[in-house]
Amino acid sequence: MMPERRRTPVEPDDVEPVACTVDLRLQILHGVPFFRQLSHAEVAQINARFHARDFQPGEVIYGAGAPAEHLYAVATGKVKLVRHTLGGQDVLLDILSPGEVFGSLAMLGQDRYPETARAQTACCVLEVSARDFGAILRRHPSVALVALDFVGARLQEARETVSQLSSATVEARIATALLKLAQKLGREQDGALLIQMPLSRQDIAEMTGATIETASRVMSQFRKDGLIDSGRQWVALRDPAALAAIVGVSRD
Amino acid sequence: MMPERRRTPVEPDDVEPVACTVDLRLQILHGVPFFRQLSHAEVAQINARFHARDFQPGEVIYGAGAPAEHLYAVATGKVKLVRHTLGGQDVLLDILSPGEVFGSLAMLGQDRYPETARAQTACCVLEVSARDFGAILRRHPSVALVALDFVGARLQEARETVSQLSSATVEARIATALLKLAQKLGREQDGALLIQMPLSRQDIAEMTGATIETASRVMSQFRKDGLIDSGRQWVALRDPAALAAIVGVSRD
DNA sequence: CGCTGCCTTGATCTTCTTCAAAACGTGTGG
DNA sequence: CCACACGTTTTGAAGAAGATCAAGGCAGCG
């Protein structure tokens, strides 16, 4: 038989606050890597250009193809970026946590969003117009340098994904995705890495370029092998080392 | 039988100069989008920080894993960026033409090159230390803004590739790759788009996450269908519209 | 002339998708 | 509290896309 599934490790106090108070805004903005090096006065000044918006799970923050007029910072909750292919399926590009930035980063470049941003959980995001963000960049050159770094890091991530999709099996890609999620937002618990967020088989499939069925099969296999454990709002990596080994085996 | 193959459309005067004279350096640097908005005096000042290096086809400009200490601009020729996977195969991330920038763009971020840069043709590149480039960025904030745009555009490209790899057939991916190459460095000739560069089946395979054999089969089919024509140092798109249709069909 | 390297083509095999159906779990209304 | 309905997950069986294995073919070059 398959191993007994643990009861949900999610505790009430783990739940993030959804409300986006004025105090929180300043705190979040100061925590955003973009503005970390600025003084409190400067952040306060920048804060004036932002305004907060709340979203329910599943709500669209902006849709692919819409004019790219805003830049956003996640305050609370999780946001996912999804591309729609011509074939009708979706590709999950990234899942963003508080402090991360998305939207119209390249001010001159694109004039349309190439992807849809959707609230994965109830969340609050801070919004600034592309115009105002441009002004911030010009006024605070150090912000532009950090932004350059940020976008550069994303570029490397995206290219890593390209590499994986080109060469690795679905098993390896899913193992990689789980490890990356855990690294980004995992917590240690009972000797396992706990990823606490709603993560459907469909999400996993869209992250790894597989079908729902294949994703389900692989996840089932991982659970049978004692590598992971999962429930409604969480996935726990019981044996990250074994998952890492799977990444290294197979094709890639 | 298959259609008669045209004689090579490559003409002697098409060949780019390889030598990288001092005059050329200034001209190239001024043509690089990064520095286009700067005055001649400023470019001259920046030029002093660069030095030119020549490479033979196939030579490595920098290897994956090496300390990321330099930033480069292509002066003449073509440079390709390749990732090596754990499985031993290579993934071709990009082919760069004169005016394009590569290497250590994110100054703070990565400390190692995640990919190898290799001369696709004989070429000359302008090199600057990451340290000096950082100084340039701080001295000329407008350069940082352009760089941000540049990296942002690359990020979108990479994500587009992720999307394609996740959803499109090899046929569609190869058609896309050919169209993208033609758009970037194609010339009109005899009613076809001519891509003039050495482009092996292996290159195409590495660009699209396919095997050499599959790439060869697809290219052969395209030629039989009159969509393309190819020779030693060139590929001609005889029917770009049909290729675009293939991109839209199949899965993606 | 006969290398050597790249391209082509065929046959077989693996991986993953697709189609189909059943099991599960969650929320709802009786 | 139970029954039902809905969405999600799981599992099975068949099929397709592409990889792999294996020969030849063609061109440039010593």
Coordinates of C-alpha atoms (C1' of nucleotides) in Angstrom, one line a residue:
Chain A
M1 CA 0.0 0.0 0.0
M2 CA 1.0 3.5 -0.3
P3 CA 2.3 5.3 2.8
E4 CA -0.2 6.9 5.1
R5 CA -0.6 10.5 4.2
R6 CA 0.1 12.9 6.9
R7 CA -2.5 15.3 8.1
T8 CA -2.1 18.8 6.7
P9 CA 0.9 20.5 8.2
V10 CA -0.7 23.9 7.5
E11 CA -1.2 25.8 10.7
P12 CA -3.6 28.7 11.1
D13 CA -0.9 31.2 11.9
D14 CA 0.8 30.3 8.7
V15 CA -1.8 32.0 6.6
E16 CA -0.6 35.3 5.3
P17 CA -2.6 38.4 5.9
V18 CA -4.5 39.5 2.8
A19 CA -5.3 43.1 3.9
C20 CA -2.9 45.6 2.5
T21 CA -2.6 48.4 5.0
V22 CA -0.8 51.6 4.4
D23 CA 1.9 50.6 6.9
L24 CA 2.3 47.3 5.1
R25 CA 2.9 49.1 1.8
L26 CA 5.9 51.0 3.1
Q27 CA 7.2 47.9 4.6
I28 CA 6.8 45.8 1.5
L29 CA 8.2 48.5 -0.8
H30 CA 11.3 48.7 1.4
G31 CA 11.6 45.0 1.3
V32 CA 11.5 44.9 -2.5
P33 CA 15.1 44.4 -3.7
F34 CA 14.6 47.3 -6.1
F35 CA 14.3 49.8 -3.3
R36 CA 16.2 48.2 -0.5
Q37 CA 19.2 50.5 -0.8
L38 CA 17.2 53.7 -0.7
S39 CA 16.6 55.8 2.3
H40 CA 13.3 55.8 4.2
A41 CA 12.5 59.2 2.8
E42 CA 13.1 58.1 -0.7
V43 CA 11.0 55.0 -0.3
A44 CA 8.2 57.1 1.1
Q45 CA 8.4 59.4 -1.9
I46 CA 8.3 56.4 -4.2
N47 CA 5.4 54.9 -2.2
A48 CA 3.3 57.9 -3.1
R49 CA 3.4 56.8 -6.7
F50 CA 2.0 53.3 -5.9
H51 CA -1.4 52.3 -5.1
A52 CA -2.6 49.0 -3.7
R53 CA -5.0 46.6 -5.3
D54 CA -6.5 43.4 -3.8
F55 CA -7.4 40.3 -5.8
Q56 CA -9.3 37.1 -5.1
P57 CA -7.8 33.7 -6.1
G58 CA -8.1 33.2 -9.8
E59 CA -8.7 36.9 -10.6
V60 CA -6.8 38.4 -13.5
I61 CA -4.5 41.2 -12.6
Y62 CA -3.7 41.9 -16.3
G63 CA -4.4 39.9 -19.4
A64 CA -2.1 39.0 -22.2
G65 CA -2.4 41.4 -25.1
A66 CA -3.5 44.3 -22.9
P67 CA -1.5 47.6 -23.1
A68 CA 1.5 47.3 -20.7
E69 CA 0.8 50.3 -18.7
H70 CA 1.7 49.2 -15.2
L71 CA 4.4 47.7 -13.1
Y72 CA 3.5 45.7 -10.0
A73 CA 5.1 44.5 -6.8
V74 CA 3.6 41.6 -4.9
A75 CA 2.7 42.7 -1.4
T76 CA 0.9 39.5 -0.1
G77 CA -0.1 36.2 -1.6
K78 CA 1.1 34.5 -4.8
V79 CA 0.8 35.6 -8.4
K80 CA 1.3 33.5 -11.4
L81 CA 2.4 34.5 -14.9
V82 CA 0.8 32.5 -17.7
R83 CA 1.3 32.5 -21.4
H84 CA -1.4 31.3 -23.7
T85 CA -0.3 29.3 -26.7
L86 CA -2.0 29.3 -30.1
G87 CA -3.0 25.7 -29.4
G88 CA -5.1 26.8 -26.5
Q89 CA -2.9 25.4 -23.7
D90 CA -1.3 27.5 -21.0
V91 CA 2.3 27.7 -20.0
L92 CA 3.1 28.7 -16.4
L93 CA 6.2 30.9 -16.5
D94 CA 6.6 31.9 -12.9
I95 CA 5.0 32.0 -9.5
L96 CA 5.7 35.2 -7.7
S97 CA 5.9 35.8 -3.9
P98 CA 5.8 39.0 -1.8
G99 CA 8.6 41.4 -2.8
E100 CA 8.8 40.3 -6.4
V101 CA 8.1 42.6 -9.3
F102 CA 6.2 41.9 -12.5
G103 CA 4.4 43.6 -15.3
S104 CA 5.8 46.3 -17.6
L105 CA 9.5 46.2 -16.6
A106 CA 11.0 47.2 -19.9
M107 CA 9.4 50.6 -20.3
L108 CA 10.4 51.4 -23.8
G109 CA 10.2 47.8 -25.1
Q110 CA 6.9 46.0 -25.2
D111 CA 3.7 47.9 -25.4
R112 CA 1.5 44.8 -24.7
Y113 CA 1.8 42.3 -21.9
P114 CA 2.9 39.0 -23.5
E115 CA 1.4 37.0 -20.6
T116 CA -1.5 37.0 -18.2
A117 CA -0.9 37.7 -14.5
R118 CA -3.4 35.9 -12.2
A119 CA -3.8 35.8 -8.5
Q120 CA -2.9 32.3 -7.4
T121 CA -4.1 33.0 -3.8
A122 CA -5.9 36.0 -2.4
C123 CA -3.3 38.7 -2.7
C124 CA -2.5 42.3 -2.7
V125 CA -0.2 44.0 -5.3
L126 CA 1.2 47.5 -5.4
E127 CA 0.7 49.1 -8.8
V128 CA 2.6 52.0 -10.4
S129 CA 2.2 53.3 -13.9
A130 CA 5.0 52.6 -16.4
R131 CA 5.4 56.3 -16.8
D132 CA 5.9 56.9 -13.1
F133 CA 8.3 53.9 -12.8
G134 CA 10.3 55.4 -15.6
A135 CA 10.5 58.6 -13.6
I136 CA 11.7 56.6 -10.6
L137 CA 14.3 54.9 -12.7
R138 CA 15.6 58.2 -14.0
R139 CA 15.6 59.8 -10.5
H140 CA 17.2 56.9 -8.8
P141 CA 19.8 55.3 -11.1
S142 CA 20.7 52.7 -8.5
V143 CA 17.2 51.3 -8.9
A144 CA 17.9 50.8 -12.6
L145 CA 21.0 48.8 -11.8
V146 CA 19.2 46.6 -9.4
A147 CA 16.4 46.1 -11.9
L148 CA 18.9 45.2 -14.5
D149 CA 20.3 42.5 -12.2
F150 CA 16.8 41.3 -11.4
V151 CA 15.8 41.0 -15.1
G152 CA 19.2 39.4 -15.9
A153 CA 18.6 36.7 -13.2
R154 CA 15.1 36.0 -14.7
L155 CA 16.7 35.7 -18.1
Q156 CA 19.1 33.1 -16.8
E157 CA 16.2 31.3 -15.2
A158 CA 14.2 31.3 -18.4
R159 CA 17.2 30.0 -20.4
E160 CA 17.7 27.3 -17.8
T161 CA 14.1 26.3 -18.4
V162 CA 14.7 26.3 -22.2
S163 CA 17.6 24.0 -21.6
Q164 CA 15.6 21.6 -19.5
L165 CA 12.6 21.5 -21.9
S166 CA 15.1 20.7 -24.7
S167 CA 16.8 17.9 -23.0
A168 CA 15.2 16.5 -19.9
T169 CA 12.4 14.0 -19.3
V170 CA 9.1 15.0 -17.7
E171 CA 10.2 13.3 -14.5
A172 CA 13.4 15.4 -14.3
R173 CA 11.5 18.5 -15.2
I174 CA 8.9 18.0 -12.5
A175 CA 11.6 17.2 -10.0
T176 CA 13.4 20.4 -10.9
A177 CA 10.2 22.4 -10.7
L178 CA 9.5 21.1 -7.2
L179 CA 13.0 21.7 -6.0
K180 CA 13.0 25.2 -7.4
L181 CA 9.6 26.0 -5.7
A182 CA 10.9 24.6 -2.4
Q183 CA 14.1 26.7 -2.7
K184 CA 12.0 29.8 -3.3
L185 CA 9.3 29.4 -0.8
G186 CA 9.8 26.2 1.1
R187 CA 10.1 25.8 4.9
E188 CA 11.7 23.1 6.9
Q189 CA 9.2 20.9 8.7
D190 CA 9.5 17.4 10.1
G191 CA 12.6 16.9 8.2
A192 CA 10.9 17.7 4.9
L193 CA 10.7 20.9 2.8
L194 CA 7.2 22.1 2.9
I195 CA 5.8 24.1 0.0
Q196 CA 2.7 25.7 1.2
M197 CA 0.4 26.9 -1.6
P198 CA -2.3 25.6 -3.8
L199 CA -0.5 23.7 -6.5
S200 CA -2.8 21.7 -8.8
R201 CA -1.6 18.9 -11.2
Q202 CA -2.6 21.4 -13.9
D203 CA -0.2 24.0 -12.5
I204 CA 2.6 21.4 -12.4
A205 CA 1.7 20.3 -16.0
E206 CA 1.8 23.9 -17.2
M207 CA 5.1 24.6 -15.4
T208 CA 6.8 21.6 -17.0
G209 CA 5.3 21.4 -20.5
A210 CA 3.5 18.1 -19.7
T211 CA -0.1 17.0 -19.7
I212 CA -2.2 16.8 -16.5
E213 CA -2.3 13.0 -16.8
T214 CA 1.5 12.7 -17.1
A215 CA 2.0 15.2 -14.2
S216 CA -0.4 13.1 -12.1
R217 CA 1.4 9.9 -12.9
V218 CA 4.8 11.3 -12.1
M219 CA 3.6 12.8 -8.8
S220 CA 2.0 9.5 -7.8
Q221 CA 5.2 7.7 -8.6
F222 CA 7.2 10.2 -6.5
R223 CA 4.8 9.7 -3.6
K224 CA 4.9 5.9 -3.9
D225 CA 8.7 6.1 -3.8
G226 CA 8.5 8.2 -0.6
L227 CA 10.1 11.3 -2.3
I228 CA 7.2 13.6 -1.7
D229 CA 3.9 13.9 0.0
S230 CA 1.1 16.3 -0.9
G231 CA -2.3 17.6 0.1
R232 CA -4.8 20.2 -0.7
Q233 CA -2.7 23.3 -0.1
W234 CA 0.8 21.9 0.2
V235 CA 3.5 19.7 -1.2
A236 CA 6.3 18.3 1.1
L237 CA 9.6 17.1 -0.3
R238 CA 10.6 14.2 1.9
D239 CA 13.7 13.4 0.0
P240 CA 15.1 16.4 -1.9
A241 CA 18.4 14.6 -2.5
A242 CA 16.6 11.8 -4.4
L243 CA 14.7 14.4 -6.4
A244 CA 18.0 16.1 -7.2
A245 CA 19.4 12.7 -8.3
I246 CA 16.4 12.3 -10.7
V247 CA 17.2 15.7 -12.2
G248 CA 20.8 14.5 -12.9
V249 CA 19.7 11.2 -14.4
S250 CA 17.6 10.5 -17.4
R251 CA 18.4 12.8 -20.3
D252 CA 19.6 15.9 -18.6
Chain B
M1 CA 12.2 14.3 -57.7
M2 CA 13.1 17.2 -55.5
P3 CA 13.3 20.6 -57.0
E4 CA 16.6 21.7 -58.5
R5 CA 18.8 23.4 -56.0
R6 CA 19.8 26.9 -56.9
R7 CA 23.4 27.8 -57.1
T8 CA 24.7 29.6 -54.1
P9 CA 23.3 33.1 -53.9
V10 CA 26.3 34.2 -51.8
E11 CA 28.2 37.0 -53.5
P12 CA 31.8 37.9 -52.7
D13 CA 31.0 41.4 -51.6
D14 CA 28.5 40.0 -49.1
V15 CA 31.3 38.7 -47.0
E16 CA 31.7 40.8 -43.9
P17 CA 35.1 42.2 -43.1
V18 CA 36.8 40.4 -40.3
A19 CA 39.5 42.9 -39.4
C20 CA 38.6 45.1 -36.5
T21 CA 40.2 48.4 -37.1
V22 CA 40.2 51.3 -34.6
D23 CA 37.9 53.3 -36.8
L24 CA 35.5 50.3 -36.9
R25 CA 35.5 50.1 -33.2
L26 CA 34.1 53.6 -32.7
Q27 CA 31.6 53.0 -35.5
I28 CA 30.4 49.7 -34.0
L29 CA 30.2 51.1 -30.5
H30 CA 28.2 54.0 -31.7
G31 CA 25.9 51.5 -33.4
V32 CA 25.4 49.4 -30.4
P33 CA 21.9 50.3 -29.1
F34 CA 23.4 50.8 -25.6
F35 CA 25.4 53.8 -26.6
R36 CA 23.4 55.2 -29.5
Q37 CA 22.0 58.1 -27.5
L38 CA 25.4 59.2 -26.3
S39 CA 27.6 62.0 -27.8
H40 CA 30.6 61.2 -29.9
A41 CA 32.9 62.4 -27.0
E42 CA 31.2 60.1 -24.6
V43 CA 31.4 57.1 -26.9
A44 CA 35.1 57.9 -27.5
Q45 CA 35.6 57.9 -23.7
I46 CA 33.8 54.5 -23.4
N47 CA 35.7 53.2 -26.4
A48 CA 38.9 53.6 -24.4
R49 CA 37.7 51.0 -21.9
F50 CA 37.1 48.4 -24.6
H51 CA 39.6 46.3 -26.5
A52 CA 39.1 44.2 -29.6
R53 CA 39.6 40.5 -29.9
D54 CA 39.5 38.4 -33.1
F55 CA 38.2 34.8 -33.2
Q56 CA 38.3 32.0 -35.8
P57 CA 35.1 30.0 -36.5
G58 CA 34.5 27.6 -33.7
E59 CA 36.8 29.3 -31.2
V60 CA 35.5 29.7 -27.7
I61 CA 35.2 33.3 -26.5
Y62 CA 34.3 32.2 -23.0
G63 CA 33.4 28.9 -21.6
A64 CA 30.4 28.0 -19.3
G65 CA 31.5 28.0 -15.7
A66 CA 34.3 30.5 -16.1
P67 CA 34.3 33.6 -14.0
A68 CA 32.0 36.2 -15.6
E69 CA 34.5 39.0 -15.8
H70 CA 33.7 40.6 -19.2
L71 CA 31.0 42.0 -21.3
Y72 CA 31.2 41.8 -25.1
A73 CA 29.8 43.5 -28.1
V74 CA 29.9 41.8 -31.5
A75 CA 31.8 43.9 -34.0
T76 CA 31.8 41.6 -37.0
G77 CA 30.7 38.1 -37.6
K78 CA 28.3 35.8 -35.7
V79 CA 28.6 34.5 -32.1
K80 CA 26.5 31.7 -30.7
L81 CA 25.5 31.2 -27.1
V82 CA 25.3 27.5 -26.1
R83 CA 24.3 25.8 -22.8
H84 CA 25.6 22.4 -22.0
T85 CA 23.1 20.0 -20.4
L86 CA 24.0 17.4 -17.8
G87 CA 23.1 14.8 -20.5
G88 CA 25.9 16.0 -22.7
Q89 CA 23.9 17.7 -25.4
D90 CA 24.0 21.3 -26.2
V91 CA 21.2 23.9 -26.4
L92 CA 21.7 26.9 -28.7
L93 CA 20.2 29.9 -26.9
D94 CA 21.0 32.6 -29.4
I95 CA 23.0 33.7 -32.4
L96 CA 24.3 37.2 -32.1
S97 CA 25.0 39.7 -34.9
P98 CA 27.1 42.9 -35.0
G99 CA 25.9 45.4 -32.5
E100 CA 24.6 42.9 -30.0
V101 CA 25.9 42.5 -26.5
F102 CA 26.6 39.4 -24.5
G103 CA 28.6 38.1 -21.5
S104 CA 28.4 39.5 -18.0
L105 CA 25.4 41.8 -18.3
A106 CA 24.1 41.5 -14.8
M107 CA 27.1 42.8 -12.9
L108 CA 26.1 41.9 -9.4
G109 CA 24.2 38.7 -10.2
Q110 CA 26.0 35.8 -11.6
D111 CA 29.7 35.3 -11.0
R112 CA 30.0 32.5 -13.6
Y113 CA 29.0 32.4 -17.2
P114 CA 26.1 30.0 -17.4
E115 CA 26.7 29.3 -21.1
T116 CA 29.6 29.1 -23.6
A117 CA 30.1 31.8 -26.2
R118 CA 31.6 30.5 -29.5
A119 CA 32.5 32.2 -32.7
Q120 CA 30.0 30.9 -35.4
T121 CA 32.0 32.7 -38.1
A122 CA 35.3 34.5 -38.1
C123 CA 34.5 37.5 -35.9
C124 CA 35.7 40.3 -33.9
V125 CA 34.3 41.3 -30.5
L126 CA 34.8 44.3 -28.3
E127 CA 35.6 43.4 -24.7
V128 CA 35.2 45.4 -21.5
S129 CA 35.7 44.2 -18.0
A130 CA 32.5 43.9 -15.8
R131 CA 34.1 46.4 -13.5
D132 CA 34.5 49.0 -16.2
F133 CA 31.1 48.3 -17.5
G134 CA 29.7 48.9 -14.1
A135 CA 31.5 52.2 -14.0
I136 CA 30.0 53.1 -17.4
L137 CA 26.5 52.2 -16.2
R138 CA 26.9 54.4 -13.1
R139 CA 28.4 57.3 -15.1
H140 CA 25.7 57.1 -17.9
P141 CA 22.4 56.2 -16.3
S142 CA 20.7 56.3 -19.8
V143 CA 22.9 53.3 -20.7
A144 CA 21.4 51.3 -17.8
L145 CA 17.9 52.1 -19.0
V146 CA 18.7 50.9 -22.5
A147 CA 20.4 47.8 -21.1
L148 CA 17.3 47.1 -19.0
D149 CA 15.2 47.2 -22.1
F150 CA 17.6 45.0 -24.0
V151 CA 17.6 42.4 -21.3
G152 CA 13.9 42.6 -20.9
A153 CA 13.4 41.9 -24.6
R154 CA 15.7 38.9 -24.3
L155 CA 13.7 37.7 -21.4
Q156 CA 10.5 37.9 -23.4
E157 CA 12.2 36.0 -26.2
A158 CA 13.4 33.3 -23.9
R159 CA 9.9 32.9 -22.4
E160 CA 8.5 32.7 -25.9
T161 CA 10.9 29.8 -26.5
V162 CA 9.8 28.2 -23.3
S163 CA 6.2 28.5 -24.5
Q164 CA 7.1 26.9 -27.9
L165 CA 9.0 24.1 -26.4
S166 CA 6.2 23.3 -24.1
S167 CA 3.5 23.2 -26.7
A168 CA 4.6 23.1 -30.3
T169 CA 5.7 20.3 -32.6
V170 CA 9.3 20.1 -33.9
E171 CA 8.0 21.2 -37.3
A172 CA 6.5 24.3 -35.8
R173 CA 9.6 25.0 -33.7
I174 CA 11.9 24.8 -36.7
A175 CA 9.6 26.9 -38.8
T176 CA 9.6 29.5 -36.0
A177 CA 13.4 29.4 -35.7
L178 CA 13.9 29.9 -39.4
L179 CA 11.4 32.8 -39.5
K180 CA 13.1 34.4 -36.5
L181 CA 16.5 34.1 -38.0
A182 CA 15.3 35.5 -41.3
Q183 CA 13.7 38.4 -39.5
K184 CA 16.9 39.1 -37.6
L185 CA 19.4 38.8 -40.4
G186 CA 17.6 37.9 -43.6
R187 CA 17.8 39.8 -46.9
E188 CA 15.4 39.8 -49.7
Q189 CA 16.7 38.0 -52.8
D190 CA 14.8 36.6 -55.8
G191 CA 11.6 36.9 -53.9
A192 CA 12.9 34.8 -51.0
L193 CA 14.4 35.7 -47.6
L194 CA 18.0 34.7 -47.6
I195 CA 19.7 33.8 -44.4
Q196 CA 23.4 33.9 -45.1
M197 CA 25.4 32.1 -42.5
P198 CA 26.7 28.6 -41.8
L199 CA 23.8 26.8 -40.2
S200 CA 24.2 23.1 -39.8
R201 CA 21.5 20.6 -39.0
Q202 CA 23.1 20.3 -35.6
D203 CA 22.6 24.1 -35.1
I204 CA 19.0 23.8 -36.0
A205 CA 18.5 20.8 -33.8
E206 CA 20.2 22.6 -30.8
M207 CA 18.0 25.6 -31.4
T208 CA 14.8 23.7 -31.3
G209 CA 15.4 20.9 -28.8
A210 CA 15.3 18.2 -31.5
T211 CA 17.8 15.6 -32.7
I212 CA 20.0 16.0 -35.8
E213 CA 18.0 13.4 -37.6
T214 CA 14.6 14.9 -36.9
A215 CA 15.9 18.4 -37.9
S216 CA 17.2 16.9 -41.1
R217 CA 13.9 15.2 -41.9
V218 CA 11.9 18.3 -41.3
M219 CA 14.2 20.4 -43.4
S220 CA 14.1 17.9 -46.2
Q221 CA 10.3 17.9 -46.0
F222 CA 10.3 21.7 -46.1
R223 CA 12.5 21.7 -49.2
K224 CA 10.4 19.1 -50.9
D225 CA 7.3 21.2 -50.3
G226 CA 9.1 24.2 -51.8
L227 CA 9.1 26.2 -48.6
I228 CA 12.8 26.5 -48.3
D229 CA 16.1 26.0 -50.1
S230 CA 19.5 25.6 -48.6
G231 CA 23.1 25.3 -49.3
R232 CA 26.5 25.3 -47.6
Q233 CA 26.4 28.8 -46.1
W234 CA 22.9 29.8 -46.6
V235 CA 19.2 29.0 -46.2
A236 CA 16.5 30.7 -48.3
L237 CA 12.9 31.0 -47.2
R238 CA 10.9 30.7 -50.4
D239 CA 7.5 30.8 -48.8
P240 CA 7.6 32.5 -45.4
A241 CA 3.8 32.7 -45.3
A242 CA 3.6 28.9 -45.5
L243 CA 6.1 28.6 -42.7
A244 CA 4.1 31.0 -40.6
A245 CA 1.1 28.9 -41.2
I246 CA 2.9 25.8 -39.9
V247 CA 3.8 27.7 -36.8
G248 CA 0.1 28.3 -36.2
V249 CA -1.0 24.8 -36.9
S250 CA 0.0 21.6 -35.0
R251 CA 0.0 22.1 -31.3
D252 CA 0.9 25.7 -30.9
Chain C
dC1 C1' 41.3 8.8 -55.3
dG2 C1' 39.8 8.0 -51.1
dC3 C1' 39.5 10.4 -46.8
dT4 C1' 36.5 12.8 -43.4
dG5 C1' 32.6 15.2 -41.9
dC6 C1' 27.9 16.3 -42.6
dC7 C1' 23.5 15.1 -44.3
dT8 C1' 19.9 11.8 -45.5
dT9 C1' 16.9 8.0 -45.0
dG10 C1' 15.0 3.8 -43.0
dA11 C1' 13.4 0.7 -39.1
dT12 C1' 12.5 0.2 -34.5
dC13 C1' 11.7 1.6 -29.8
dT14 C1' 10.7 4.8 -26.0
dT15 C1' 8.2 8.5 -24.1
dC16 C1' 4.5 11.0 -23.7
dT17 C1' -0.1 12.2 -25.3
dT18 C1' -4.7 11.2 -26.1
dC19 C1' -9.0 9.2 -25.0
dA20 C1' -11.8 7.1 -21.7
dA21 C1' -13.5 6.0 -17.3
dA22 C1' -13.5 5.5 -12.5
dA23 C1' -12.2 7.2 -7.7
dC24 C1' -11.8 10.8 -4.7
dG25 C1' -12.8 14.9 -2.0
dT26 C1' -15.1 19.1 -1.2
dG27 C1' -18.9 21.9 -0.8
dT28 C1' -24.0 22.2 -1.0
dG29 C1' -28.7 21.6 -0.1
dG30 C1' -32.1 18.6 1.8
Chain D
dC1 C1' -25.8 14.4 9.0
dC2 C1' -26.3 12.4 4.7
dA3 C1' -26.8 12.4 -0.3
dC4 C1' -25.5 14.4 -4.3
dA5 C1' -23.0 17.1 -7.7
dC6 C1' -18.9 19.1 -9.3
dG7 C1' -14.2 19.5 -10.1
dT8 C1' -9.9 17.3 -9.5
dT9 C1' -7.0 13.3 -9.4
dT10 C1' -5.9 8.8 -10.7
dT11 C1' -5.4 4.9 -13.6
dG12 C1' -5.7 2.2 -17.9
dA13 C1' -5.2 1.3 -22.9
dA14 C1' -4.2 2.8 -27.5
dG15 C1' -1.8 5.9 -30.4
dA16 C1' 1.6 9.4 -32.2
dA17 C1' 5.6 12.2 -32.1
dG18 C1' 10.1 11.9 -31.9
dA19 C1' 14.5 9.5 -30.3
dT20 C1' 17.7 6.0 -31.1
dC21 C1' 20.2 2.8 -33.8
dA22 C1' 22.1 1.7 -38.2
dA23 C1' 23.4 2.4 -43.1
dG24 C1' 24.4 4.9 -47.0
dG25 C1' 25.2 9.2 -49.8
dC26 C1' 27.3 13.4 -51.0
dA27 C1' 30.7 17.1 -51.0
dG28 C1' 35.0 19.2 -50.1
dC29 C1' 39.9 18.4 -49.5
dG30 C1' 44.4 16.4 -48.9

